[in-house]
Short mmCIF file of C-alpha atoms and ligand atoms in Angstrom, two decimals:
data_model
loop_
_atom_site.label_atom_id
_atom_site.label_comp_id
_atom_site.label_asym_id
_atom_site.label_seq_id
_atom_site.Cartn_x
_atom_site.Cartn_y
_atom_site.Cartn_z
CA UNK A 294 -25.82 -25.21 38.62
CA UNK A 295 -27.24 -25.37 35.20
CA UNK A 296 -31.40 -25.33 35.04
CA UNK A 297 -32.70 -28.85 33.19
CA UNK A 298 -33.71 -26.43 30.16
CA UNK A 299 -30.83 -24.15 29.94
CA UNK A 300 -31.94 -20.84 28.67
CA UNK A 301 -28.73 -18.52 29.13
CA UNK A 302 -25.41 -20.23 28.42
CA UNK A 303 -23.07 -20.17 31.35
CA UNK A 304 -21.16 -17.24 31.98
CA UNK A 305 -17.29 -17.81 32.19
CA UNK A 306 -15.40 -14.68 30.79
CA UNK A 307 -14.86 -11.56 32.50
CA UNK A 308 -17.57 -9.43 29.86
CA UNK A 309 -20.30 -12.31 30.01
CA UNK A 310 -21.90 -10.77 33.01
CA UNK A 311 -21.76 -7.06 31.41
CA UNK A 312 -23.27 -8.18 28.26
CA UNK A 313 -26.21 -9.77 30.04
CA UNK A 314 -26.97 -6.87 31.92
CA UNK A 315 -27.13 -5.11 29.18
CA UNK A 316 -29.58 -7.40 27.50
CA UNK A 317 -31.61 -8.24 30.62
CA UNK A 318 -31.99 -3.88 31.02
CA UNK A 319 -32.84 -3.95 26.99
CA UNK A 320 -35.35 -6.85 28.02
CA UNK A 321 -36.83 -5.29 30.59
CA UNK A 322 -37.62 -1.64 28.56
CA UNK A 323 -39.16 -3.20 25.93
CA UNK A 324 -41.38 -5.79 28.58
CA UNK A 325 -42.19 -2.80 30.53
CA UNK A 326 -43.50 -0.38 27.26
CA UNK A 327 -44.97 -4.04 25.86
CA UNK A 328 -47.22 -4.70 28.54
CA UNK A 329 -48.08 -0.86 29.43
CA UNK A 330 -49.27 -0.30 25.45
CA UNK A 331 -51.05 -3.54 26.07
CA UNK A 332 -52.94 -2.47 29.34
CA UNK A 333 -53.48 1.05 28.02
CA UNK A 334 -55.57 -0.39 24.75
CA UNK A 335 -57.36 -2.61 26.87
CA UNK A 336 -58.14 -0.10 29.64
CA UNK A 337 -59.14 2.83 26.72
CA UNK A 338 -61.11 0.23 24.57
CA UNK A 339 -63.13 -0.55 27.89
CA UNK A 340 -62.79 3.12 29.08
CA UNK A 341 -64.05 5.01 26.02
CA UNK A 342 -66.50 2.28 24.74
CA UNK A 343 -69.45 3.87 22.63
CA UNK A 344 -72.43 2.86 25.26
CA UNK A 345 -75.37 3.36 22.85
CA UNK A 346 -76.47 4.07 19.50
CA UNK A 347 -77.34 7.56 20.62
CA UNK A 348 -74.05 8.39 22.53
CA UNK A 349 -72.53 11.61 20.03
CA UNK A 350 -68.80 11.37 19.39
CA UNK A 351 -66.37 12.61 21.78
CA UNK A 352 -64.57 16.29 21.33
CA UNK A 353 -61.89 16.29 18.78
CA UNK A 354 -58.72 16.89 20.90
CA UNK A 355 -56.25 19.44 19.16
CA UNK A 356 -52.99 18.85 21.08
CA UNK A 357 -50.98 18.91 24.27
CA UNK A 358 -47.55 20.43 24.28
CA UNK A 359 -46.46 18.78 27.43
CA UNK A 360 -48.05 15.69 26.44
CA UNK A 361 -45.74 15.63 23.16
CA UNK A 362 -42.41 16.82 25.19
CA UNK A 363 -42.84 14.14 27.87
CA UNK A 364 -43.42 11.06 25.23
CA UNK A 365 -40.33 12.62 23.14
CA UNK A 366 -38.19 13.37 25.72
CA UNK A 367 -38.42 10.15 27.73
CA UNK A 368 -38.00 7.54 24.84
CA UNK A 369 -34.70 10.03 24.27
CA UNK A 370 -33.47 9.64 27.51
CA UNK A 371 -33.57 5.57 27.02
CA UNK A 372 -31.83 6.08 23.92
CA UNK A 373 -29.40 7.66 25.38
CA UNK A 374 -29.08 5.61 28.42
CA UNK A 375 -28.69 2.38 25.98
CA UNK A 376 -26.52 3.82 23.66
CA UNK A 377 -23.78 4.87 25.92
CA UNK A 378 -23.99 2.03 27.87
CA UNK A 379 -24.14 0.02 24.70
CA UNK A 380 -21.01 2.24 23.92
CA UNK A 381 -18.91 1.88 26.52
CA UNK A 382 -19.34 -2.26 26.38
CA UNK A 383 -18.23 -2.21 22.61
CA UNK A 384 -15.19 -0.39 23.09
CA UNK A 385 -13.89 -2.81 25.81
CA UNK A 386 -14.64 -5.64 23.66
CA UNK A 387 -12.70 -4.00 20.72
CA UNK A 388 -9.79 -3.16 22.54
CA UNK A 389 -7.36 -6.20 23.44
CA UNK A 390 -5.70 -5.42 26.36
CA UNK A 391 -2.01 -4.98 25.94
CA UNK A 392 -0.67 -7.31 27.69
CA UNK A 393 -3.14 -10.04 25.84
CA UNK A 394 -1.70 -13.64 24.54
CA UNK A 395 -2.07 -14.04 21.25
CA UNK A 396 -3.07 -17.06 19.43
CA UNK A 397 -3.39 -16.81 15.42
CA UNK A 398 -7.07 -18.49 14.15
CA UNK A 399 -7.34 -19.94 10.34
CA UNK A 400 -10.59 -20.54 9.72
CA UNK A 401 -12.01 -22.61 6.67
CA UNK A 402 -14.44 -24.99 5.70
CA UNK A 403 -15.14 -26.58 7.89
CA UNK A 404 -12.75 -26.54 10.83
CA UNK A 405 -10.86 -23.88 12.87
CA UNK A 406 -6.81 -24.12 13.22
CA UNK A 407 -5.43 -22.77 15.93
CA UNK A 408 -1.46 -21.74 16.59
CA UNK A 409 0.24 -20.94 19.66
CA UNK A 410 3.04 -19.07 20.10
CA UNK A 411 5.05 -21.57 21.24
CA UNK A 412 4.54 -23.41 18.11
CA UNK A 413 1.25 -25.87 19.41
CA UNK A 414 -1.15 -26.32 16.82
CA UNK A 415 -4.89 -27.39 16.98
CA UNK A 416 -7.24 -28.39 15.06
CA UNK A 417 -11.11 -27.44 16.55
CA UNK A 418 -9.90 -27.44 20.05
CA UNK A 419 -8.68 -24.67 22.08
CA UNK A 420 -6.88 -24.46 25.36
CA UNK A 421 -6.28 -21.36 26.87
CA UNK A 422 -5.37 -20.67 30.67
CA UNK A 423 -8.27 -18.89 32.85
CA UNK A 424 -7.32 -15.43 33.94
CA UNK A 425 -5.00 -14.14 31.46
CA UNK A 426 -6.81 -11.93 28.49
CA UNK A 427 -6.46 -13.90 25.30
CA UNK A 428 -6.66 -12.42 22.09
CA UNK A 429 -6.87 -14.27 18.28
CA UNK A 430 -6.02 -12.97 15.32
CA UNK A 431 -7.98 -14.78 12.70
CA UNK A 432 -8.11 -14.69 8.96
CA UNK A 433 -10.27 -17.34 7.02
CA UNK A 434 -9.17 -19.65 4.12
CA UNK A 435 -11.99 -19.42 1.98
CA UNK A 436 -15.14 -17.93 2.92
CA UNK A 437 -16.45 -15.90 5.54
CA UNK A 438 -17.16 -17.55 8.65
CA UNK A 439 -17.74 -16.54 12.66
CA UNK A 440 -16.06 -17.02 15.60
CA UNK A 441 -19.01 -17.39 18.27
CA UNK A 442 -18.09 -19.04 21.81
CA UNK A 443 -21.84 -18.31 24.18
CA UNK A 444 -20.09 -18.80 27.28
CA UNK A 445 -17.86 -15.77 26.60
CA UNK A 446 -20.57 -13.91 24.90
CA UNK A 447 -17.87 -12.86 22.44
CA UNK A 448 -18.52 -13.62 18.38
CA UNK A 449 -16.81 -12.32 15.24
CA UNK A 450 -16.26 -12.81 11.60
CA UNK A 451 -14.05 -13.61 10.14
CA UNK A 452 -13.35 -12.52 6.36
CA UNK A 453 -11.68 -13.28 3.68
CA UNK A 454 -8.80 -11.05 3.01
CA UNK A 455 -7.92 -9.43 6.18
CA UNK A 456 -7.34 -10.27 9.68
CA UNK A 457 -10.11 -9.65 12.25
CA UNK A 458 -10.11 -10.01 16.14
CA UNK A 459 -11.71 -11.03 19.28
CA UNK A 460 -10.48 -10.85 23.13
CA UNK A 461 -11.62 -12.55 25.53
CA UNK A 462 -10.80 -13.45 29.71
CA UNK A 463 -12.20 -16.68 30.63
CA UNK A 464 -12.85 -16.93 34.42
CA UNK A 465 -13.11 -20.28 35.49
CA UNK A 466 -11.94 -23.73 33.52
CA UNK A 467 -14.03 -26.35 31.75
CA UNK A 468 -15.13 -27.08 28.81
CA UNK A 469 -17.35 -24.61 26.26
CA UNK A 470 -19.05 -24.81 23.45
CA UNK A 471 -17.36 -22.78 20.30
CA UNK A 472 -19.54 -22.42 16.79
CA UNK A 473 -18.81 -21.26 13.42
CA UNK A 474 -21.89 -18.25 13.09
CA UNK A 475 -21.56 -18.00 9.70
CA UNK A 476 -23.34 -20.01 6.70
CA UNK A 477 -20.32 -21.25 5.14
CA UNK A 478 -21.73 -24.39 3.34
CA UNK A 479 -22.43 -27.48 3.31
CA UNK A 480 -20.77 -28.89 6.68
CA UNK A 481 -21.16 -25.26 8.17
CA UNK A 482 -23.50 -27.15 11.03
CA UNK A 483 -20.35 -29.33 11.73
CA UNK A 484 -18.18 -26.57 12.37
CA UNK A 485 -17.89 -26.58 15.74
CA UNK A 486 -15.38 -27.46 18.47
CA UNK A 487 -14.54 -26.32 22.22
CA UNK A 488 -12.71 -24.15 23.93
CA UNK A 489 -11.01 -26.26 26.96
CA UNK A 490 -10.12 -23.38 29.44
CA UNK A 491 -7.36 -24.69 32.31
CA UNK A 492 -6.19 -23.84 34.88
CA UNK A 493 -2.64 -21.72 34.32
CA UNK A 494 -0.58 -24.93 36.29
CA UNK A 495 -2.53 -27.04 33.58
CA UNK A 496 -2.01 -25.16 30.79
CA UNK A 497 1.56 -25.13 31.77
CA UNK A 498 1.34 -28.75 31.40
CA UNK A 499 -0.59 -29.12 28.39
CA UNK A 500 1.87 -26.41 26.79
CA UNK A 501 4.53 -29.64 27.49
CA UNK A 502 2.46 -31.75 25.59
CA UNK A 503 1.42 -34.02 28.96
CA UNK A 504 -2.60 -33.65 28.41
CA UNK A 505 -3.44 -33.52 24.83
CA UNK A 506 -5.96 -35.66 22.72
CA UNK A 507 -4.84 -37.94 20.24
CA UNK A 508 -6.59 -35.31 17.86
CA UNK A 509 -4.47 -32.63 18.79
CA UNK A 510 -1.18 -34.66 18.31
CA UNK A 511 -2.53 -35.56 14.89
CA UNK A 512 -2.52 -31.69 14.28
CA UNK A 513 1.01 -31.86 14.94
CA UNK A 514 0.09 -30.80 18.53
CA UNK A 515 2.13 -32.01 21.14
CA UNK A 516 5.12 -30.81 22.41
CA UNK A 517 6.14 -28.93 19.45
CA UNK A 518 9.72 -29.06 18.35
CA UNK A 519 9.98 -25.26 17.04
CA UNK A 520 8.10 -21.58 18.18
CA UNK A 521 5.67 -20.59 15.78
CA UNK A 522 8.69 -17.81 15.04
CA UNK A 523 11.18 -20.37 14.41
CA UNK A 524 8.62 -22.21 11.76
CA UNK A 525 7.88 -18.80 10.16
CA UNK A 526 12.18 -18.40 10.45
CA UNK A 527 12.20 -21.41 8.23
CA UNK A 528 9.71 -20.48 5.67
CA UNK A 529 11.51 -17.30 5.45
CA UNK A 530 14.72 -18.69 4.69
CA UNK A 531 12.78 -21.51 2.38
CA UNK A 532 10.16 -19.03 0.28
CA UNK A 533 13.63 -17.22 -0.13
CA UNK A 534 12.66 -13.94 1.40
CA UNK A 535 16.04 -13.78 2.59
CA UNK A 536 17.48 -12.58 0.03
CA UNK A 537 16.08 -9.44 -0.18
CA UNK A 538 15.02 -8.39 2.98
CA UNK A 539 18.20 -9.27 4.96
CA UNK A 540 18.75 -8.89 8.20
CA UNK A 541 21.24 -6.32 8.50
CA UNK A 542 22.59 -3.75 6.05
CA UNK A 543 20.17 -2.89 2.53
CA UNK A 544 18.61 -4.98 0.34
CA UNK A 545 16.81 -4.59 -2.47
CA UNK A 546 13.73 -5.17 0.43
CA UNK A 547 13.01 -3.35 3.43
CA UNK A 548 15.11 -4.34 6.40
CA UNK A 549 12.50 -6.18 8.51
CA UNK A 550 14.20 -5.84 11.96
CA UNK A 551 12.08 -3.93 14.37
CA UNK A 552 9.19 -3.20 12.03
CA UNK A 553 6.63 -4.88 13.54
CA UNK A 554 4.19 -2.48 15.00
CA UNK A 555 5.90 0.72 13.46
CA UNK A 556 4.83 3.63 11.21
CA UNK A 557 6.17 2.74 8.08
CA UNK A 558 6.62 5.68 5.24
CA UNK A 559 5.00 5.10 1.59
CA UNK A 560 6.27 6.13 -1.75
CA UNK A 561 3.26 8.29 -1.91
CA UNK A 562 3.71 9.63 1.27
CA UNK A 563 0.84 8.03 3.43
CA UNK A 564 2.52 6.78 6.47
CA UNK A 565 0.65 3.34 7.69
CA UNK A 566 0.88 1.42 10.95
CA UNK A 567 2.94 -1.92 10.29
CA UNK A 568 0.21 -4.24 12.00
CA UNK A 569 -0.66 -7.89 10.95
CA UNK A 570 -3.29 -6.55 8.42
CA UNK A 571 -0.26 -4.41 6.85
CA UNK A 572 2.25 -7.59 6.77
CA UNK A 573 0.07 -9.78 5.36
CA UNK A 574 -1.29 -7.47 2.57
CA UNK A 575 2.57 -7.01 1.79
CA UNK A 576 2.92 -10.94 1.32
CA UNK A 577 0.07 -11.38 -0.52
CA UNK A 578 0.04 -8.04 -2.70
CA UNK A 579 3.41 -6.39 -2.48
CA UNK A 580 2.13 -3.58 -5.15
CA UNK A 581 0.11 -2.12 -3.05
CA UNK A 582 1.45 -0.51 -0.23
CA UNK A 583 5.46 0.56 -1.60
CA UNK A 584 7.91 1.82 1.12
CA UNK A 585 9.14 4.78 0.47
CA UNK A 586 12.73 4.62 -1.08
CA UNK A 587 11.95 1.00 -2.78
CA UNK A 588 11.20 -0.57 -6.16
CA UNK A 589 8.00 -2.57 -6.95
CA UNK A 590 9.97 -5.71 -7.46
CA UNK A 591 8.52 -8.44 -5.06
CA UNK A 592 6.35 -10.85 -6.26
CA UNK A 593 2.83 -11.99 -5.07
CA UNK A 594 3.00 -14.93 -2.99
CA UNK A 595 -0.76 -15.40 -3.14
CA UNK A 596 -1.14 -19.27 -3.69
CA UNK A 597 2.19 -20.10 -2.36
CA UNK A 598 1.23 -19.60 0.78
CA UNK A 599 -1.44 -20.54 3.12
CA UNK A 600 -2.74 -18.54 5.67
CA UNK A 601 -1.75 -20.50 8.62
CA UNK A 602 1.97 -20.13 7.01
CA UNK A 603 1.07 -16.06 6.67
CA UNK A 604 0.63 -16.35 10.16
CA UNK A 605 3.78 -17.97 11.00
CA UNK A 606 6.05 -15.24 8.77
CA UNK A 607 4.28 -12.75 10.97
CA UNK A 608 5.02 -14.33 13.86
CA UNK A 609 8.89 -14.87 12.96
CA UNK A 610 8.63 -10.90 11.33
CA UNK A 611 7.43 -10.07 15.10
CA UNK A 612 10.07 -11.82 16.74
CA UNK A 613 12.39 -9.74 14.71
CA UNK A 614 12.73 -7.09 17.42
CA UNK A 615 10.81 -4.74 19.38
CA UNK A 616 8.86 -1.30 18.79
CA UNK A 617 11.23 1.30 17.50
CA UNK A 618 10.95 3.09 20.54
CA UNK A 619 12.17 6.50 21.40
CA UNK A 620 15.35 7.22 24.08
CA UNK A 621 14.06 5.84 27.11
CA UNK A 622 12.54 8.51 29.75
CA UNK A 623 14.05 8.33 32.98
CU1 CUA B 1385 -17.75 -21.73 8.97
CU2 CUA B 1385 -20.12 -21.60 9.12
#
């Protein structure tokens, strides 16, 4: 039940509840040191008054070592308290789970693009199934702008030139409010949208295209033809990145089989971790991260492709194989 004047949004993700107590125990500190500093002025002012004209001043008072240890030490001790609790809540919302679904986020002005795995695309709407940990990797068009949904109690940026992201486990379906946080202009008031969490039978359904809005299919939503992979496949084959990186055997690229998610060897000898960020700095701005063993000789494809596309390359460059693991321990 919602109260007429709603002063906390709902709570419908798995941290909502652990960010609240946070804030409600952050609340409560400073109410309870508010109103004592309040009541202590009050009660001195009356306390210590000056009664008459006559009255001499009081004793000047030089110091109380216990005094000063028990007003440093307990304000430490709250500290402390609030920071590793404060801690502990940050690092689970950093950390995606692993087994997290990922859906890729474009934002720009003014609207947010979203792209499912399986290739459905949307356009300020969301749909996600409740009880699965959903993650979104999001990279902006333009400016800098925020992904803030209350309900979840989960917001980020996101910024221009690198990917950012946000997890989140939504506990029980409807429909919730989701806000850009960011000034980002002139319509940045009208970039907003929902998040439409279902239930996983529903979301099974919508993923066939059986209960989308006429919006949605507009964003080329409904029942897609092709796996975000296979469109990335295509854009591969079309942006002619085929012909160096091939599949099998050496190119004048780096074979691209298997490197998602691997430690990948430099010219200079840094070793860096082939993530998202690392792919899509390498489509952008080739120059600047060399393997190890290649030429500089790919070109920029900054302004030939747009970041939803970036998104889709990744997605097909993912699909390429798995981790280059070790021999299996048995
Ligand atoms: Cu986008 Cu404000």
């Amino acid at each position: 039940m919602q109260p007429a004047v709603p002063l906390f949004p709902e709570q419908a993700s798995t941290v909502a509840a652990r960010v609240d107590a946070l804030y409600f125990f952050l609340l409560a500190v400073s109410g309870f040191f508010a109103g004592l500093i309040f009541f202590l002025i009050i009660y001195f002012a009356v306390k210590y008054r000056r009664r008459s004209e006559s009255e001499p001043p009081p004793p000047r008072i030089a110091g109380d070592l216990r005094l000063e240890a028990f007003w440093t030490l307990v304000p430490l001790a709250i500290t402390v308290v609030i920071f590793v609790w404060s801690a502990v809540l940050y690092v689970a919302l950093a950390r995606p789970p692993e087994d997290a679904m990922e859906i890729f986020v474009v934002a720009r002005q003014w609207m947010w693009k979203f792209q499912h795995p399986d290739g459905q695309q949307e356009i300020n709407e969301l749909h996600v199934p409740a009880g699965r940990p959903i993650k979104l990797v999001m990279a902006t068009q333009d400016v800098i702008h925020s992904f803030f949904v209350p309900a979840f109690r989960v917001k980020q940026d996101v910024v221009p030139g690198r990917y950012t992201t946000v997890w989140f486990e939504a506990t029980k379906p409807g429909s919730y409010h989701l806000f850009c946080a960011e000034y980002c202009g002139t319509a940045h008031s009208a970039m907003i949208g929902r998040v439409v969490v279902l239930e996983p039978k529903q979301y099974e359904a919508w993923l066939g295209g059986a209960l989308q809005t006429p919006e949605a299919r507009l964003a080329g939503g409904a029942r897609p033809a092709e796996s975000l992979a296979a469109m990335g496949g295509k854009l591969f084959q079309r942006l002619g990145c085929a012909t160096c990186h091939r599949l099998e055997g050496r190119g004048i690229g780096p074979v691209l089989a298997g490197l998602f998610d691997s430690e990948v060897r430099l010219q200079d000898g840094r070793t860096v971790k082939a993530d998202e960020s690392y792919l899509r700095e390498s489509i952008l701005n080739p120059q600047a991260k060399i393997v190890a063993g290649f030429q500089p000789l790919m070109p920029s494809f900054q302004g030939r492709v747009r970041e939803d596309e970036i998104q889709q390359l990744i997605a097909y460059i993912k699909s390429l194989g798995p981790k280059v693991a070790g021999p299996e321990k048995r």
